[in-house]
Each structure stands twice: as C-alpha cells, then as structure tokens.
Amino acid sequence: MSDLVQLTKNQDVAIITINNPPVNALGPGVPEAISQAITEIIQDEGVKAAVLIGAGRTFVAGADIKEFGKITSGQKARGTGLLPLLRQIEDCPKPVVIAIHGMAFGGGLELAMSGHYRVGAPGAQVGQPEVKLGIIPGAGGTQRLPRLAGVAKAVEMCAQGNPVPAREALELGILDRMIDGDLLAGAIAFARTVLEKPAPKTRERNEKLRIPEQHAAIFTAARGLARQKQRGMMAPLAAIDAVEAATRLPFDEGCEVEKKLFNDCLFSDQSKALMHVFFGEREVAKVPDIPKETPIIPVNSVGVVGAGTMGGGIAMVFANAGIPVLLKDADQPALDRGMEVIRKNYASSVKRGRFTQQFVDERLQLIKPVLSYDDFGNVDMVVEAVFEGMPLKKEVFGQLDRVCRPGTILASNTSTLSIDEIASATVRPEAVIGTHFFSPANLMRLLEIVRGKASSKEVIASCMQLSKKLSKVGVLVGNCRGFVGNRMFGPYRREAQFLVEEGANIEAVDQALYDFGMAMGPLATGDLAGLDVGWRIRKEYRHLEKPGARQPLAEDRLCEMGRYGQKTGAGWYKYDENRRAIPDPEVADLLRKWATEAGIPQRKISPQEIVDRCILALVNEGARILEEGIALRAVDIDIIYLNGYGFPAYRGGPMWYADTVGLNRVLDRISEFHRQHGELWEPATLLKRLAQEGATFAEFHQGQDVTAA
Ligand code: 3HC
Ligand code: NAI
C-alpha cells in the first residue's frame, strides 16, 4: 500500500484512509491505491465490510486540478483515472461505507456515491463544483447524483456548483446517516448494522428518475437560469445536458454522454481560464519577498476614520468578521448619517434573506460611533476613509501617529493619493499601508493592498492575511496613481468615450462589452459610479497629462451640465425612478455636435473594434504595470479585474485573455491603433518584448528572463 492510502482493520471491518494532504485530492496514485485496498478487502475472508475515510481536515476535495492542465497541454494522463475505481467499489460484494467530514467535492462526491452507504459529520459539505472550473463532473456525478438526490437538486448542484450542508444532504438522500461524535467509530458501528443486507448500487437506484413529466420544466427553468446567472459560460449548460441524459438513457450510455460533454468543456478556453483563476486566487496570497513565517500582527479591534460611503461599508466588513469597530467622523450629523446608512444596508440584507435579524443586531453592537480619537490608543489597526485630499489625509495620519500605540497598522483607503506621502506625516512610515476597498465595500470582494516604500513586511503580511478573514481577495500592488485597477480603468473608459465621439452609439459601446462578458458596459458603469468622481480627479491631475495628447471631451461636458449619472437622474443615459437606463437622444445629438466642433470624423464602428479598443487599452496599460513591478504577476492583474471590475471569469482576466488571443496578434492590433490614433496607443515595451520572444504574460516573472522562466 502507498503512503497515499492506508488499509487497517477493526476486527471484521476494514478501514481505508486516504492521506494526501492538504485536501486529499485524487491525484495520480490515489485511485490506484484505493483500488488495491478494495481488491485486498475482497480477498480477505476476515473482512465483512469496509469504511472509506479521509485523513486530516477533509474527506476529498475532488480530482487533482493540476492534472487537467497536463492533459489539455498534450501530456499523457498519469494513473488509471476514477471511473474504473468507482465501478470496482460499487461492485464490491462487501458493503463499503463512506465516512465524510469536511468536504466531499467533485470527484470526492463521485467517489462517495460509488459507495453503498454514506455517513457524515454534522459540519460536512457535499458538492459538484466543477462548473466553477469550466468543466462538469466527469466520473459519473451527473448520472449518480440524480439517482440519490432527485433530478431537480442534481441539476441545481451540477449546474450552479454550490455545496450542500450535511443536514440537507441527509434529507436529500445523499447521506444515509449523520454521525455526532467520533466519525470513524460511528461509521464502523454503522457498517456492522448493514453487514447482512444486500449492498445497494447507486447506478441501479432508478426510482427518483421515474417522474419524467416533471423533467421538461426542470430543465427549461435550469437552462433559463444558467443563461441569466452564468451568462456566456458553457459548462453549466453542459452539466444540465448531462443530467438530462441520466433521465433518458441507461446508466452506461448516460456516462458516455457525460464523458463527451466533460471533454468538450475540458478542452475549451473557458476551463483553462477558470482553472487559471482558481490557482490565481491562491497565488496572489503569496508574495515572493515575504516569507510564510513573517510575524503577523493580530487584528482584534479596529478604528475607522470617516463614516461616509466607504468608511461605513468598511466598518460593516470588519463587524461582519466579528471584529469590533470604533467608527469616527468629524461631527455628529455626519456620524448619524453614516450609522443610518449602515442600519439601512443591514435591514435590506435581512429583507433579502442574506442575514438574520439576530446576526445583524450582533454586528451593530460591534460598531461604536465616536467623535474623538480617545479610544484609538487601544485598537490594532486603523483604516482612514475621509474625503480625498492630501492635506486632510496628512492631518489625520499626524493625529493617528500621536494617539495610536506602537505596532498599530495605519491604513488609508485613498484611491488616488501616494501612500508614501501620507506616511510622511507620521514618524512610523513602516506602519502605513494602503487598503483600497471597492464600493460597496461590504459587497465587493476585491481589496488592493498598497505597499508603500517603507511598509514593513509584518504590516503587509498581516493585511494579506486579514483580507481572508474579511472574506476579501487581497492583492498586493505598488504605489502609483490609480494603483492597478483604476490605473488600467482610465484608458479603458477613455477609449469607450473616444468611440462614441468617433460615431459609435452609446448603447452599442455598452452592448459590445456586455456581450464580451463584462458585467456592465463602460459608459453605464460611469453613470453608476458617478461621472463627477473622474471629472474632479481629471481637473486635479490635468497638469500631469501629456501635452497635446487627445483627451475625451464628452464626459466633462456632461458633468458641466450637471449630468453626473444615476445619482442626478441623468448622465450618458436618462434614468427613471427605478434607476433603469433609458437612451437619451439629447446626448446623442450633443455628441455629434461636440465631435463636429472638435473636427472628429464620424464613421461606422463594428462591435469587434469596440471590444478591441477598450479591452486592449486595458491590456497595454496592464503590460506597463507589470513591467514597472506595480503588479507582482500577470495573474494579480487578472484577479483584480475579475473581483473588482466585472471582467468575465471565463476569460481569465485581461492579461490571460491577451495570452489566449496571442501576444503577436495583440501587438499587431495595438500597433494599428497606434498608427491610427496616435501616441496614447504606444505599445508597452514588455508587450513588444514578449511578442517577439513568442512568450506570454503568464510566463513573465519580474527580474527573470522570460524564455528561461
Ligand atoms: N486539486 C488540486 N489542488 C487542490 C484542490 C484540487 N481539487 N483543491 C485544493 N487544492 C489545493 C489548493 O490549490 C491549495 O494549494 P496551495 O496551498 O499550494 O495554494 C491547497 O490545496 C489548499 O486549498 P485552499 O487554499 O483552497 O484551502 P481552503 O481550505 O480555503 O479550501 C476547498 C478548500 C474548499 C476544498 C478549496 O480548495 C476548493 O474549492 N477546491 C476545489 C474543489 C473542486 O473544485 N473540486 C472539483 C475538482 S474537479 C473534479 O473533481 C472533476 C471530477 O468530476 C472528475
Ligand atoms: P464620503 O464623502 O462619502 O465620506 C467621507 C467622510 O469622511 C464624511 O463622512 C466626512 O464627514 C468624513 N470626514 C471628513 N473629514 C474627517 C475627519 N477629519 N475626521 C473624521 N471624519 C472626517 O467619501 P467616500 O466616498 O467614502 O471616500 C472616502 C475615501 O475612500 C476617499 O479617500 C476616496 O478616494 C476613497 N474611495 C472611495 C471610493 C468610492 O467609490 N466612493 C472607492 C474607493 C476608495
């Protein structure tokens, strides 16, 4: 027996323990070793039943995702795979009881369903999350799950990919028994109760499939939901087709359908992109020059300065994680307004069923509104979210420096200002860092953690770790204007405006990018965020623009007319009382007038050009950011764009998308725009270099020769 699987005995019950840390993924060697254990159990006359269990923190989190990349890149799959093993377990003449704690996900649940019985710990979860990786269950999950849980639930689990807690799994029939207390002892005891009974094979349990008259409605509804909620993704629809096959075909033929659909998905660009995202979300937590052993500053209490839009949301983020917050504003009316907004936001979460009233009451207890810094000497971290403006930020940090004890993390939520200059207002710049939350802070997953030149490793490591506790994806970025996300968003939105000034319809621009997969078009996004925000920033930074470079004109003029977007009822679009966007012919007329006055020739613009102009503007700026070391890796940029800017995950992020298109083609297109539209389209040096070397952004590592990487 290998180290990956152990076979032991408790009198007449054999125990197979999977031991492949950290999550017992079914990587090469694991199925083979389980298979060998089953063979030995069949041969051992002293054994009457078997329990299959996971060592460590979980049962089995699925197939080894790293192996899929090897298969799609043409390497031969190692090992025998799962299907023969599952058939062997199901056909085992002695009952096999699967004992689940932690997670039985993907191939883990498929393995569990091949057993004759399943028992679970109360905290266990089961699920088929494959769609989140752009694939579908590939080891009979779409065929066995409807036989255990019924068609409707199987469709939901396979198409949406969300886990089901043990209690529900028991009600559904996925689990046969819940075990309170010691799981292994309970599973062994359960096994002894079923010794004499015929072992049920899941693949032969057809009773839950026999209500075909209900099926059509289930599949139609599921497909409608998938097209709406997982827009553009192929795997959810494939998963539904595969479960439908289970209702129409005998088990083996259903498995054949599943296999074909699985392979179609596995070899698609979407699954490669989504697997890149899976590993990317974990990679961004790793910072090359900050070792894992770096001491962490525990954050058990915080102060938030500024109870406005962001400060209020940030206070909720900490409270939701169970961390008490002092929320400070400059005066009582502002503080009252801030608390009122927090209460309203919580009330609407209760109304929508996201939180219970009790949870909300407890969270509100954790937020203490204050007007002074008196208690700030006791907190572990402060997040400043006052108005944007350097003199005010410096004044606040000067005060924090005086009142906070040594070791307190001093963070700013600034979206445009230099962390180094803010830090210069203190005598402890090593304690200062940027924590750039996105609006609404309580809902958006992204947290850009901005490293100042003096920020200490302890402070950085602590913020990276804290981001997890706050249910955020923390990405470390360098200190520059706009950091990563907003710096790239500038050229993206600039191109959207240029396009309408050159003759494209406002709606056509938004539609082309929505069809590309963006959550919202760039002009509608401007209306949502408030056009005045960018207008104010542009006015402040005008002196930094390249002299003579083309500037968008329409948005500033809309702002001069008081059209700030949704909040004033009009921006690029008009808005009704439900904030629904309505195309406004007045803006279309004005655009033509402004363009004529500015001498901008009008032409017909295709959806492909709209996508290329906007998305490649992101990519070109992203390349500069990478080259300057503002982002550590291309994947960091991708994760920022997926979690903060509505970039479609199935395209992997802007840099991954560029790699998929091919950097040569990207460079050709950008060079064409450079010739047509001038200096703003100067191709990034890194892009030129990588294209010439035939390399990709994903292969680029700062300070290393790409071809050697
Ligand atoms: N394969 C390979 N590596 C995996 C893995 C898997 N299925 N699941 C987790 N890992 C790795 C992670 O990459 C991470 O590695 P790192 O430490 O080097 O970064 C490590 O295990 C720990 O994972 P997390 O940091 O994610 O740990 P958490 O405790 O936060 O989460 C989890 C655990 C919920 C299991 C989460 O890892 C997860 O969702 N994993 C993927 C589950 C999944 O999608 N399973 C289906 C796989 S596809 C399949 O089974 C196809 C089948 O139908 C044939
Ligand atoms: P806001 O105008 O909604 O709130 C600012 C709050 O700070 C007000 O309540 C004000 O009374 C308070 N304040 C001002 N001076 C103070 C002082 N000396 N002490 C205590 N409180 C004081 O502003 P918003 O939008 O919340 O922005 C705050 C910060 O977050 C800014 O730096 C902004 O750039 C940044 N940011 C804003 C985002 C957004 O979408 N609004 C997104 C990300 C960052």
mmCIF file of C-alpha atoms and ligand atoms in Angstrom, residues 22-23 25 57 61-66 68 82 103 105-108 110 128-130 133 135-139 262 278-279 282-283 286 468, ligand 1:
data_model
loop_
_atom_site.group_PDB
_atom_site.id
_atom_site.type_symbol
_atom_site.label_atom_id
_atom_site.label_comp_id
_atom_site.label_asym_id
_atom_site.label_seq_id
_atom_site.Cartn_x
_atom_site.Cartn_y
_atom_site.Cartn_z
ATOM 1 C CA PRO A 22 -3.800 19.165 2.213
ATOM 2 C CA VAL A 23 -7.224 18.247 0.796
ATOM 3 C CA ALA A 25 -7.242 15.397 -3.911
ATOM 4 C CA ARG A 57 -9.138 18.175 7.708
ATOM 5 C CA ALA A 61 -11.845 17.911 -2.381
ATOM 6 C CA GLY A 62 -12.006 16.336 -5.830
ATOM 7 C CA ALA A 63 -9.789 15.264 -8.681
ATOM 8 C CA ASP A 64 -6.364 16.904 -8.750
ATOM 9 C CA ILE A 65 -6.988 20.068 -10.751
ATOM 10 C CA LYS A 66 -3.310 20.379 -11.709
ATOM 11 C CA PHE A 68 -6.207 18.749 -16.079
ATOM 12 C CA LEU A 82 -11.512 7.440 -11.446
ATOM 13 C CA MET A 103 -15.764 18.312 2.067
ATOM 14 C CA PHE A 105 -16.421 17.846 -3.620
ATOM 15 C CA GLY A 106 -16.280 16.974 -7.300
ATOM 16 C CA GLY A 107 -14.549 13.614 -7.706
ATOM 17 C CA GLY A 108 -14.794 13.336 -3.908
ATOM 18 C CA GLU A 110 -18.447 10.958 -7.077
ATOM 19 C CA GLN A 128 -20.205 19.161 -7.542
ATOM 20 C CA PRO A 129 -18.349 22.470 -8.010
ATOM 21 C CA GLU A 130 -16.796 21.519 -11.378
ATOM 22 C CA LEU A 133 -13.662 25.370 -13.140
ATOM 23 C CA ILE A 135 -15.940 21.611 -16.568
ATOM 24 C CA ILE A 136 -18.675 19.211 -15.451
ATOM 25 C CA PRO A 137 -18.491 16.151 -13.187
ATOM 26 C CA GLY A 138 -16.517 13.599 -15.159
ATOM 27 C CA ALA A 139 -16.741 10.440 -13.083
ATOM 28 C CA PHE A 262 -16.783 16.700 -19.999
ATOM 29 C CA PHE A 278 -8.659 29.011 -9.254
ATOM 30 C CA PHE A 279 -4.889 28.809 -8.846
ATOM 31 C CA ARG A 282 -4.417 31.280 -4.238
ATOM 32 C CA GLU A 283 -1.216 32.558 -5.850
ATOM 33 C CA LYS A 286 1.955 34.575 -1.957
ATOM 34 C CA LYS A 468 -9.024 36.331 4.034
HETATM 35 N N1 3HC B 1 -6.765 19.739 -6.819
HETATM 36 C C1 3HC B 1 -5.515 20.213 -6.624
HETATM 37 N N2 3HC B 1 -5.202 21.079 -5.652
HETATM 38 C C2 3HC B 1 -6.200 21.478 -4.845
HETATM 39 C C3 3HC B 1 -7.521 21.033 -4.987
HETATM 40 C C4 3HC B 1 -7.788 20.104 -6.027
HETATM 41 N N3 3HC B 1 -9.011 19.616 -6.231
HETATM 42 N N4 3HC B 1 -8.284 21.625 -4.045
HETATM 43 C C5 3HC B 1 -7.460 22.396 -3.329
HETATM 44 N N5 3HC B 1 -6.204 22.316 -3.805
HETATM 45 C C6 3HC B 1 -5.002 22.963 -3.272
HETATM 46 C C7 3HC B 1 -5.062 24.482 -3.408
HETATM 47 O O1 3HC B 1 -4.584 24.890 -4.673
HETATM 48 C C8 3HC B 1 -4.167 24.919 -2.269
HETATM 49 O O2 3HC B 1 -2.846 24.774 -2.705
HETATM 50 P P1 3HC B 1 -1.691 25.794 -2.191
HETATM 51 O O3 3HC B 1 -1.698 25.681 -0.692
HETATM 52 O O4 3HC B 1 -0.479 25.295 -2.859
HETATM 53 O O5 3HC B 1 -2.126 27.159 -2.678
HETATM 54 C C9 3HC B 1 -4.429 23.870 -1.203
HETATM 55 O O6 3HC B 1 -4.979 22.743 -1.882
HETATM 56 C C10 3HC B 1 -5.410 24.301 -0.120
HETATM 57 O O7 3HC B 1 -6.573 24.790 -0.770
HETATM 58 P P2 3HC B 1 -7.283 26.142 -0.319
HETATM 59 O O8 3HC B 1 -6.253 27.181 -0.021
HETATM 60 O O9 3HC B 1 -8.302 26.449 -1.349
HETATM 61 O O10 3HC B 1 -7.940 25.675 1.050
HETATM 62 P P3 3HC B 1 -9.352 26.076 1.655
HETATM 63 O O11 3HC B 1 -9.460 25.357 2.922
HETATM 64 O O12 3HC B 1 -9.516 27.558 1.619
HETATM 65 O O13 3HC B 1 -10.446 25.485 0.635
HETATM 66 C C11 3HC B 1 -11.521 23.822 -0.744
HETATM 67 C C12 3HC B 1 -10.573 24.110 0.459
HETATM 68 C C13 3HC B 1 -12.917 24.362 -0.464
HETATM 69 C C14 3HC B 1 -11.546 22.343 -0.978
HETATM 70 C C15 3HC B 1 -10.972 24.537 -1.990
HETATM 71 O O14 3HC B 1 -9.606 24.256 -2.137
HETATM 72 C C16 3HC B 1 -11.655 24.135 -3.253
HETATM 73 O O15 3HC B 1 -12.710 24.629 -3.564
HETATM 74 N N6 3HC B 1 -11.023 23.232 -4.012
HETATM 75 C C17 3HC B 1 -11.518 22.824 -5.302
HETATM 76 C C18 3HC B 1 -12.690 21.900 -5.200
HETATM 77 C C19 3HC B 1 -13.111 21.475 -6.567
HETATM 78 O O16 3HC B 1 -13.347 22.271 -7.453
HETATM 79 N N7 3HC B 1 -13.213 20.164 -6.783
HETATM 80 C C20 3HC B 1 -13.563 19.624 -8.043
HETATM 81 C C21 3HC B 1 -12.302 19.304 -8.802
HETATM 82 S S1 3HC B 1 -12.620 18.786 -10.448
HETATM 83 C C22 3HC B 1 -13.153 17.186 -10.294
HETATM 84 O O17 3HC B 1 -13.213 16.671 -9.211
HETATM 85 C C23 3HC B 1 -13.522 16.529 -11.575
HETATM 86 C C24 3HC B 1 -14.180 15.216 -11.351
HETATM 87 O O18 3HC B 1 -15.536 15.327 -11.652
HETATM 88 C C25 3HC B 1 -13.599 14.135 -12.210
#
